[in-house]
CSV table of C-alpha atoms and ligand atoms in Angstrom, one decimal:
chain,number,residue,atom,x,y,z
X,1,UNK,CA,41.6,5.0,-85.2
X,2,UNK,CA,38.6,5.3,-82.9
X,3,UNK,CA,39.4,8.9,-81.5
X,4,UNK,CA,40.0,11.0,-84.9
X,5,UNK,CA,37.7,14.0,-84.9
X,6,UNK,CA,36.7,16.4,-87.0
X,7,UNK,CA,39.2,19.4,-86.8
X,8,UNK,CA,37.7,22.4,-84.9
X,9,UNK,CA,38.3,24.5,-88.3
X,10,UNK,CA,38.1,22.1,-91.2
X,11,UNK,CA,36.3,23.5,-94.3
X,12,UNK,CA,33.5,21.8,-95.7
X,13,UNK,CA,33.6,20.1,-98.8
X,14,UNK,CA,31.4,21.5,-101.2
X,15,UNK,CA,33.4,21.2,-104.4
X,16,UNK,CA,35.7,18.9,-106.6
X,17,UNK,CA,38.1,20.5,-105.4
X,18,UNK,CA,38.2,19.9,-102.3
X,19,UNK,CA,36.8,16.8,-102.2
X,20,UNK,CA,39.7,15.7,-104.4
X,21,UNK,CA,42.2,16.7,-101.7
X,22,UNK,CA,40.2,15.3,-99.2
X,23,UNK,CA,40.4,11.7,-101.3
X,24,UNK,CA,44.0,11.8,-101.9
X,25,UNK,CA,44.7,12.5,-97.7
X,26,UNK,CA,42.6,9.9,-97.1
X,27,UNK,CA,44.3,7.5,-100.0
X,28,UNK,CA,47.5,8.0,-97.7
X,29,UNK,CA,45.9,7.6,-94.4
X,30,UNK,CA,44.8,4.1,-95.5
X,31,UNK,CA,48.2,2.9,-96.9
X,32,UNK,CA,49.6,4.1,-93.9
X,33,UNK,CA,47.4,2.7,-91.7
X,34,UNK,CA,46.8,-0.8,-93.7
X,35,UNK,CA,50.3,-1.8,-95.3
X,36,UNK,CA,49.8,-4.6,-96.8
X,37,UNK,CA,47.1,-5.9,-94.6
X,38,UNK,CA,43.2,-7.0,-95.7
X,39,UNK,CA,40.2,-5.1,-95.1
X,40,UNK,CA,36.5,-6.6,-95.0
X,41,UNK,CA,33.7,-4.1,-95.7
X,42,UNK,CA,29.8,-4.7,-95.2
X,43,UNK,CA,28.6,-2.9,-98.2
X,44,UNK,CA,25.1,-2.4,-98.3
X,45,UNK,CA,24.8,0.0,-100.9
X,46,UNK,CA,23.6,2.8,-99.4
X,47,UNK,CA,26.0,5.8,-99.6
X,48,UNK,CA,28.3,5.8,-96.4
X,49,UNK,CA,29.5,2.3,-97.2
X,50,UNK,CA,29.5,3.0,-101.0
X,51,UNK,CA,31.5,5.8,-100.9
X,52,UNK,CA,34.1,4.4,-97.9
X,53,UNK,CA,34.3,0.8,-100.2
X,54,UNK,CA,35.2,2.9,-103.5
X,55,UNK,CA,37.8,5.0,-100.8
X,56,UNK,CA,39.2,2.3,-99.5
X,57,UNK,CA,39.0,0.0,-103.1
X,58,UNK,CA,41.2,3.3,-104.8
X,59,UNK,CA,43.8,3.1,-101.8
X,60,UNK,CA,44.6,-0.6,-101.6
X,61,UNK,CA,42.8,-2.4,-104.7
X,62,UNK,CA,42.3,-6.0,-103.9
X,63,UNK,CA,43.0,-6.0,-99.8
X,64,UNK,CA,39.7,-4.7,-100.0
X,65,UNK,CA,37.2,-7.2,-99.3
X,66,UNK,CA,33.2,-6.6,-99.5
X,67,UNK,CA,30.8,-8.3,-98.3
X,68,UNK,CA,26.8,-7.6,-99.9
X,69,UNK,CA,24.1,-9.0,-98.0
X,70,UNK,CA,20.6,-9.4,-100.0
X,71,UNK,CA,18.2,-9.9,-97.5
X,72,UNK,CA,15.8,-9.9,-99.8
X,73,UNK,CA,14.4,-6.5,-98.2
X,74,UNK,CA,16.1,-4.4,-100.9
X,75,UNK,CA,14.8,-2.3,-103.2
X,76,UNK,CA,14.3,-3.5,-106.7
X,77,UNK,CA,17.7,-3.3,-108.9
X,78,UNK,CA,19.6,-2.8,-105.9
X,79,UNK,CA,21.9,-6.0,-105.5
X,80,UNK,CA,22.3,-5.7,-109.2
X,81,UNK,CA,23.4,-2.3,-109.1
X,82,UNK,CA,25.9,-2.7,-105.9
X,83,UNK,CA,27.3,-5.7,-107.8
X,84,UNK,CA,27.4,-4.0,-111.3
X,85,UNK,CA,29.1,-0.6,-109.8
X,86,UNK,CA,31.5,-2.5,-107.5
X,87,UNK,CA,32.6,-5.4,-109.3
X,88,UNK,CA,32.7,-3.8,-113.1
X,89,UNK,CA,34.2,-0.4,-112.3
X,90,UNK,CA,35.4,-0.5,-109.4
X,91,UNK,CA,37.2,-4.2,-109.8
X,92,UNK,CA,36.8,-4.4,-106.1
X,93,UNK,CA,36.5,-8.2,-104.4
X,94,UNK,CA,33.0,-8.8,-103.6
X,95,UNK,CA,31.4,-11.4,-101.9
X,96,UNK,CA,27.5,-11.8,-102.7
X,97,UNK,CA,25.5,-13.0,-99.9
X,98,UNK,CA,22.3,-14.5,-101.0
X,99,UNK,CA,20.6,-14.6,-97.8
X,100,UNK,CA,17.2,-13.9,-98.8
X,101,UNK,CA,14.9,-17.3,-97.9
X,102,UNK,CA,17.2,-17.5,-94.6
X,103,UNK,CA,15.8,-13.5,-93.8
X,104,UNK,CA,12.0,-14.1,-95.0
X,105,UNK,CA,12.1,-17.9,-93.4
X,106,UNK,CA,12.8,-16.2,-89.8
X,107,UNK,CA,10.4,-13.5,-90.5
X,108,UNK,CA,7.8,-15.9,-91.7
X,109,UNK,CA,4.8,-15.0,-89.4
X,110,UNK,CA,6.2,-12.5,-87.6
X,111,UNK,CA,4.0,-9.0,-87.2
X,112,UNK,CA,5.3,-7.4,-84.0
X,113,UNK,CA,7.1,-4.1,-85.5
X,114,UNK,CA,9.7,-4.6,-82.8
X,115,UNK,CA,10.5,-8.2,-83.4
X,116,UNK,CA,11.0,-8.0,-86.6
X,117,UNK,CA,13.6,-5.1,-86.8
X,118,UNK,CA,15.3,-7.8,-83.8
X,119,UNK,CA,15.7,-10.2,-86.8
X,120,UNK,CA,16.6,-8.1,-89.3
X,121,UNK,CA,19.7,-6.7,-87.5
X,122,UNK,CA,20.4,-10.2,-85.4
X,123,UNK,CA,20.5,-12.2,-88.8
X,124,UNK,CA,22.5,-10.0,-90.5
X,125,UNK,CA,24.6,-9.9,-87.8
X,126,UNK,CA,25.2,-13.8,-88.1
X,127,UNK,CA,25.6,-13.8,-91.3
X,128,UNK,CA,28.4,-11.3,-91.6
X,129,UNK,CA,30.2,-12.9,-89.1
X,130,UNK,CA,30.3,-16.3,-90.8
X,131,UNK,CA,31.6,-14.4,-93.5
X,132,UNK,CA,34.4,-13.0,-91.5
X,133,UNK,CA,35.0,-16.1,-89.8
X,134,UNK,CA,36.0,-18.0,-93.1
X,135,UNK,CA,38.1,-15.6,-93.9
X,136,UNK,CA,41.8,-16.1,-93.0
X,137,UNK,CA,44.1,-13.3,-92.0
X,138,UNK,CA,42.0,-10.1,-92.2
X,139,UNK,CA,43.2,-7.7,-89.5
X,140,UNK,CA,41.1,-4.7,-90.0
X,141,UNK,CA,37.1,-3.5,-90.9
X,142,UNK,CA,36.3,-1.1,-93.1
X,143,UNK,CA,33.1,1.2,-91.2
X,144,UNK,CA,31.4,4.0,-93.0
X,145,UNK,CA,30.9,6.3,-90.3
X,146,UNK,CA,30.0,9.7,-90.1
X,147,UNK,CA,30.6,12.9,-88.3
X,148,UNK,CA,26.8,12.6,-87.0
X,149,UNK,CA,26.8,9.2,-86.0
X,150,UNK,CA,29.8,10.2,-83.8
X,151,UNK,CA,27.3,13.4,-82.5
X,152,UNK,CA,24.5,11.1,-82.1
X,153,UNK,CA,26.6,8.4,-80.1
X,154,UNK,CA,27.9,10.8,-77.9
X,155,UNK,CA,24.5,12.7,-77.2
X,156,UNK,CA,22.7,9.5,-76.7
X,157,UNK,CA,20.6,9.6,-78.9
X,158,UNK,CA,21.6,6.7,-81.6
X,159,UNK,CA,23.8,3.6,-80.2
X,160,UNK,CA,27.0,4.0,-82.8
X,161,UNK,CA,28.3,0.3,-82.7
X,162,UNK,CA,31.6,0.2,-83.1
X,163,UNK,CA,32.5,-2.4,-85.4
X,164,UNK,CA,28.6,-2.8,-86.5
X,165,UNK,CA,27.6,-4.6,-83.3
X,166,UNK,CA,29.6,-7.8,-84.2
X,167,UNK,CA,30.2,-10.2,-81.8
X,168,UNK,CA,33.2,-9.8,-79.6
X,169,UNK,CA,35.0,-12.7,-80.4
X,170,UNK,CA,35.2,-11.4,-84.7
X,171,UNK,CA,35.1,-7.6,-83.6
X,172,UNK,CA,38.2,-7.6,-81.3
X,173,UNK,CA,39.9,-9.5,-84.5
X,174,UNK,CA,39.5,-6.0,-86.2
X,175,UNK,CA,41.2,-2.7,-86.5
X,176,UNK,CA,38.5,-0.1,-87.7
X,177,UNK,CA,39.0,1.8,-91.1
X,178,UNK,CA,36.6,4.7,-91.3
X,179,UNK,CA,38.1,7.1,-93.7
X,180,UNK,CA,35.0,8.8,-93.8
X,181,UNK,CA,34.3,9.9,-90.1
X,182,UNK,CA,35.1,13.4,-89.9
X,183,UNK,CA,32.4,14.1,-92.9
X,184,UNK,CA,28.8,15.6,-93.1
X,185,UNK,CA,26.0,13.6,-95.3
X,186,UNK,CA,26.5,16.1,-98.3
X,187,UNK,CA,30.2,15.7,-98.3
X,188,UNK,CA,30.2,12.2,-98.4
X,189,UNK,CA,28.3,12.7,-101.3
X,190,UNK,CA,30.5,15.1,-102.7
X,191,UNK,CA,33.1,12.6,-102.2
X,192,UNK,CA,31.3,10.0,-103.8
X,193,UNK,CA,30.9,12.1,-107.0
X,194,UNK,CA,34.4,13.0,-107.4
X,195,UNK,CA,35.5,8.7,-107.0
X,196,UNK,CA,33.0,8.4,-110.1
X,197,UNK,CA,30.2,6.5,-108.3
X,198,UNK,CA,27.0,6.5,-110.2
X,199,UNK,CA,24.6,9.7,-109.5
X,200,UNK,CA,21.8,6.9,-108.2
X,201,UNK,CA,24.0,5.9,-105.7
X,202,UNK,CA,25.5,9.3,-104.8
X,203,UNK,CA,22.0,10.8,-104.4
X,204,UNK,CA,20.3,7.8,-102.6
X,205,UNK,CA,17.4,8.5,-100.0
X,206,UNK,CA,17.8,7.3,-96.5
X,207,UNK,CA,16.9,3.8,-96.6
X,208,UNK,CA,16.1,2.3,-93.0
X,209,UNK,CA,18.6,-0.7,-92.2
X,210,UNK,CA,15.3,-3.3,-92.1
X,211,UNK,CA,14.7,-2.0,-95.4
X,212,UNK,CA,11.4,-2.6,-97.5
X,213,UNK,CA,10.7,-5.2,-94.4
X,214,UNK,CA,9.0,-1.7,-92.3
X,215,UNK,CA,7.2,-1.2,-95.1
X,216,UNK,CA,5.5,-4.1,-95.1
X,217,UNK,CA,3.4,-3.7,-92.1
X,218,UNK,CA,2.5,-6.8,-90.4
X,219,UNK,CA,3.7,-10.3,-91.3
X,220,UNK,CA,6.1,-10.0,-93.8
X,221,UNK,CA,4.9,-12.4,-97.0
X,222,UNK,CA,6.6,-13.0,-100.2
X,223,UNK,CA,3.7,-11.6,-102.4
X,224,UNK,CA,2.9,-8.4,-100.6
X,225,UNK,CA,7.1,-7.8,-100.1
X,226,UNK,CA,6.8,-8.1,-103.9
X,227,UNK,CA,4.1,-5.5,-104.1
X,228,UNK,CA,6.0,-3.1,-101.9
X,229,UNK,CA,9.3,-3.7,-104.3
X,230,UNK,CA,6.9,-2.9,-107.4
X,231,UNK,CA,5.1,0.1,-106.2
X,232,UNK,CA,8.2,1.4,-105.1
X,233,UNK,CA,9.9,1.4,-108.4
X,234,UNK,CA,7.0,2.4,-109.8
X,235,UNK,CA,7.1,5.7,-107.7
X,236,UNK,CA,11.1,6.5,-108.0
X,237,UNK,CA,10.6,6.0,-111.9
X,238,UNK,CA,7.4,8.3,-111.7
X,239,UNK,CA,9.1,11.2,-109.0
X,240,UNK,CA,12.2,10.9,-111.6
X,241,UNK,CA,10.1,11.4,-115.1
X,242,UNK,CA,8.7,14.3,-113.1
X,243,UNK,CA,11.6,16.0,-111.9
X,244,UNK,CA,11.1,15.1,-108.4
X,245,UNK,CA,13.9,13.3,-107.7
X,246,UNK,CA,16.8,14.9,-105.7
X,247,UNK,CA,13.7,17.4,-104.4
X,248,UNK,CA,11.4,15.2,-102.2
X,249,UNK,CA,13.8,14.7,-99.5
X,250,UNK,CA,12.4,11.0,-99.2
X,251,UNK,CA,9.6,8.9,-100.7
X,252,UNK,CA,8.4,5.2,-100.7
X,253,UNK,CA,5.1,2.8,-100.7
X,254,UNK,CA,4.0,1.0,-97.5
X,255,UNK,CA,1.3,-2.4,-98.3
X,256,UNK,CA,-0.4,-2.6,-94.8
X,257,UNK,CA,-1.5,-6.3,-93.8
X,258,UNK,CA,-5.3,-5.7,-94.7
X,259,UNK,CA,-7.5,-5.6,-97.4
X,260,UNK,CA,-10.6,-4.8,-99.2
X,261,UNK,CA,-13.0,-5.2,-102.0
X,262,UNK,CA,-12.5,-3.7,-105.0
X,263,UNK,CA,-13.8,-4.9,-109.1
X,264,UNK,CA,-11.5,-5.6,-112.1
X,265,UNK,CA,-12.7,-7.2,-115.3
X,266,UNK,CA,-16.4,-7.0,-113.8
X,267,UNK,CA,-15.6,-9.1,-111.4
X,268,UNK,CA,-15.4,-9.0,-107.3
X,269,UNK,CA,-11.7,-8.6,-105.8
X,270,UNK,CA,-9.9,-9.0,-102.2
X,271,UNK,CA,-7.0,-7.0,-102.7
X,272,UNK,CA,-4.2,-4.7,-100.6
X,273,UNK,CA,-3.8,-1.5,-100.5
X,274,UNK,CA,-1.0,0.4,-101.9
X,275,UNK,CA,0.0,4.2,-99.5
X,276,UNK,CA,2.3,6.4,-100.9
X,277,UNK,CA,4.3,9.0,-98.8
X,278,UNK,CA,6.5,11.6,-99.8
X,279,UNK,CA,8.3,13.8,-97.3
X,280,UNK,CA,10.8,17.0,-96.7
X,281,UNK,CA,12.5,17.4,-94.2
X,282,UNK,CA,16.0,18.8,-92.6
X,283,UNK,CA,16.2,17.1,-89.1
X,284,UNK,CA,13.8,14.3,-89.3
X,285,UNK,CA,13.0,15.1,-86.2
X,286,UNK,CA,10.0,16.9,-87.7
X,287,UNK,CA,9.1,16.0,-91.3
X,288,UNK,CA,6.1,17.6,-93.4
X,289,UNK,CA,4.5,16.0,-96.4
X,290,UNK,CA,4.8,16.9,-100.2
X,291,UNK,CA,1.8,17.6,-101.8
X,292,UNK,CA,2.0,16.2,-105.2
X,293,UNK,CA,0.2,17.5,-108.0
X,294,UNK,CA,-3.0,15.9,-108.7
X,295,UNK,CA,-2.0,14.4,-112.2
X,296,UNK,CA,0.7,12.7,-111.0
X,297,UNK,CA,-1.1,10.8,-108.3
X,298,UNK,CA,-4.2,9.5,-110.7
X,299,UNK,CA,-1.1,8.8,-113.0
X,300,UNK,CA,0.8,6.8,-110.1
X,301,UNK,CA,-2.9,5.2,-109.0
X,302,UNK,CA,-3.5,4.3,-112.6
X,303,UNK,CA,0.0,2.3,-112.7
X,304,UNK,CA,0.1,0.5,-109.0
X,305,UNK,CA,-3.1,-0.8,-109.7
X,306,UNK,CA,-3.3,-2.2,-112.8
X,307,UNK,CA,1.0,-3.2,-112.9
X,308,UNK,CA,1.4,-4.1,-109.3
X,309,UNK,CA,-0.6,-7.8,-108.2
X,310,UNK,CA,-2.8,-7.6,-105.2
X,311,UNK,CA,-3.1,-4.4,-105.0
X,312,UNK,CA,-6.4,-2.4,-105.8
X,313,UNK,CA,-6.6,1.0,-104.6
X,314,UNK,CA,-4.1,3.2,-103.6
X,315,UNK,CA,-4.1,5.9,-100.7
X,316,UNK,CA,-1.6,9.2,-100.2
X,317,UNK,CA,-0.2,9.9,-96.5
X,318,UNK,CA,-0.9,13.6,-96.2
X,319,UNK,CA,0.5,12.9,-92.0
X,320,UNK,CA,3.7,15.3,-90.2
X,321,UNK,CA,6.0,14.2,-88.1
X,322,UNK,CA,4.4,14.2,-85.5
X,323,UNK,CA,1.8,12.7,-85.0
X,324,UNK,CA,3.2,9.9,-87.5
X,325,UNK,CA,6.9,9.0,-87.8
X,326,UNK,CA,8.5,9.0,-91.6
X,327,UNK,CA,8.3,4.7,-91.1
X,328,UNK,CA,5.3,2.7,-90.4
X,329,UNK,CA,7.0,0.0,-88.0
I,401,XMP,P1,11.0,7.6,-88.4
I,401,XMP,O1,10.2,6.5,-88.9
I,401,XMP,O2,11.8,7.3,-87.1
I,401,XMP,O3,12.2,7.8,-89.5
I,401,XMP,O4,10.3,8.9,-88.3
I,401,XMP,C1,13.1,8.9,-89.6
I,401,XMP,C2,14.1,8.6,-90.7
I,401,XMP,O5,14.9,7.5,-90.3
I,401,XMP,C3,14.8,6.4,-91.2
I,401,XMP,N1,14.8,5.2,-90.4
I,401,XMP,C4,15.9,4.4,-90.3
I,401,XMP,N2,17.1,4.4,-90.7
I,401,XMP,N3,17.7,2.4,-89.7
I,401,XMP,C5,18.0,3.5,-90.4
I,401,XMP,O6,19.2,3.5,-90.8
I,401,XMP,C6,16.4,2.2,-89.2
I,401,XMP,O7,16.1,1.3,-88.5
I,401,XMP,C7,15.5,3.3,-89.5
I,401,XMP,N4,14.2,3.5,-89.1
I,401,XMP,C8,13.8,4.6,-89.8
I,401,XMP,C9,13.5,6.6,-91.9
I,401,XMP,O8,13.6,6.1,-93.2
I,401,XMP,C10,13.5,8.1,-92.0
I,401,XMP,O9,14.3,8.6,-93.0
């Protein structure tokens, strides 16, 4: 199934309409192209994989299998919600991987930006496999590929690994399942809405694949990963309660490896500091900032400092892209 393309002339999917016809071809596709065969899924929650796991969970129910990896670099609620949405309403079979010491115990004391994203995607890697290796007759991998990531692949610009850069010896067990290939971001997500996944999902912000772990510049440690988790909800609640949400095209907290002094209770402290950034942009190729209203950021400095520990003053990235790229690592 690795040379379907998107049709020269195919409409785009910009209402329930169509993107109920699109789900019920792609209900058949799957039977046809599944039988009674097993698929295993990496589902990481983020939409492309959300929306091809609810696909493939409405064509074939429990040949579905998916696989959740906590790495412990999620955001916060995120492994709840992924669990909650796919094994409560979607019934789907889903394996939770609690892999988070085994992520932060290879991580532990390592600051090069490069290195780190290594680990990330080596470990979970290995860890997926394992999963696929105890599993007994499964002949085919669900992937949530989309039309860009074919674009990108074939321009160069973004390795597209075709069965998620698993070794050989588990990826040439698999037949790919990508019911989703031939579609843009916002019809996946128009898709998405018409299987009934949760708007929060639907609408997610890009999320890098090393997750909260670039935000945490430096040597990842428990505490500060922890601060980067709080801030961070603490911002999505605030850009939500202030109709920002679905606007800023992304938005997130970074807790830099460094601190200084600051004074609580009268008293001296040697605290991190908490950056917020919140950007637009179409092609991420070049990004401009939000300005956010004044209010909202003493409000949102107010919050971080006195509910987030170890963090004492807050900073706003007013940086483009370029100079700075979206991430910090
Ligand atoms: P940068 O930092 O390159 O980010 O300006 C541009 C956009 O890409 C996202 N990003 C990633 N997404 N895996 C991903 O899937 C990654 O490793 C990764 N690194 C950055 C970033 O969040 C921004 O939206």
């Amino acid at each position: 199934m690795d040379n379907i393309r998107r049709p020269e002339n195919m409409e785009r999917i910009t209402t329930p309409a169509l993107a109920k016809a699109f789900i019920e071809e792609q209900l058949a596709a799957i039977k046809a192209q599944v039988g009674d065969g097993k698929v295993l899924l990496a589902l990481s929650g983020g939409v492309d994989s959300s929306v091809c796991a609810a696909l493939i969970s409405k064509a074939i129910g429990k040949q579905l299998i998916c696989v959740h990896v906590n790495h412990g670099l999620l955001r916060k609620g995120e492994p709840e919600q992924v669990i909650e949405v796919f094994r409560n309403q979607f019934d789907v079979n889903l394996i939770y991987v609690d892999a988070v010491d085994r992520f932060l115990d290879k991580l532990a004391g390592v600051s090069d930006p490069e290195k780190k994203r290594h680990i990330i995607g080596e470990e979970f890697i290995d860890v997926f496999a394992e999963e696929a290796r105890k599993l007994e007759g499964v002949a085919f991998l669900g992937q949530g590929t989309i039309w860009p990531d074919i674009l990108e692949s074939e321009a160069g610009i973004k390795a597209h690994h075709n069965a998620g850069g698993l070794p050989d010896d588990i990826a040439s067990r698999f037949e790919l399942v990508e019911p989703v290939r031939v579609l843009y971001k916002d019809e996946v997500r128009c898709v998405g809405r018409e299987l009934g996944l949760p708007e929060s999902m639907v609408e997610r912000q890009p999320f890098p694949g090393p997750g909260l772990g670039v935000r945490c510049p430096g040597a990842i440690t428990r505490d500060r990963l922890e601060a980067v988790r709080e801030s961070d909800a603490i911002l999505r609640e605030e850009f939500a309660k202030n109709g920002l949400e679905g606007k800023v095209w992304q938005y997130f907290t970074v807790v830099p490896d460094f601190k200084s002094t600051g004074i609580k209770d009268g008293k001296r402290t040697f605290d991190w500091m908490c950056i917020i950034r919140a950007i637009n942009t179409t092609d991420v190729v070049e990004v401009s900032v939000e300005h956010l209203p004044n209010e909202l950021i003493d409000h949102l400095v107010k919050r971080i400092t006195t509910e987030v520990p170890g963090i004492n003053r807050v900073l706003v990235d007013y940086t483009p892209k370029p100079p700075a790229t979206v991430e910090y690592e």
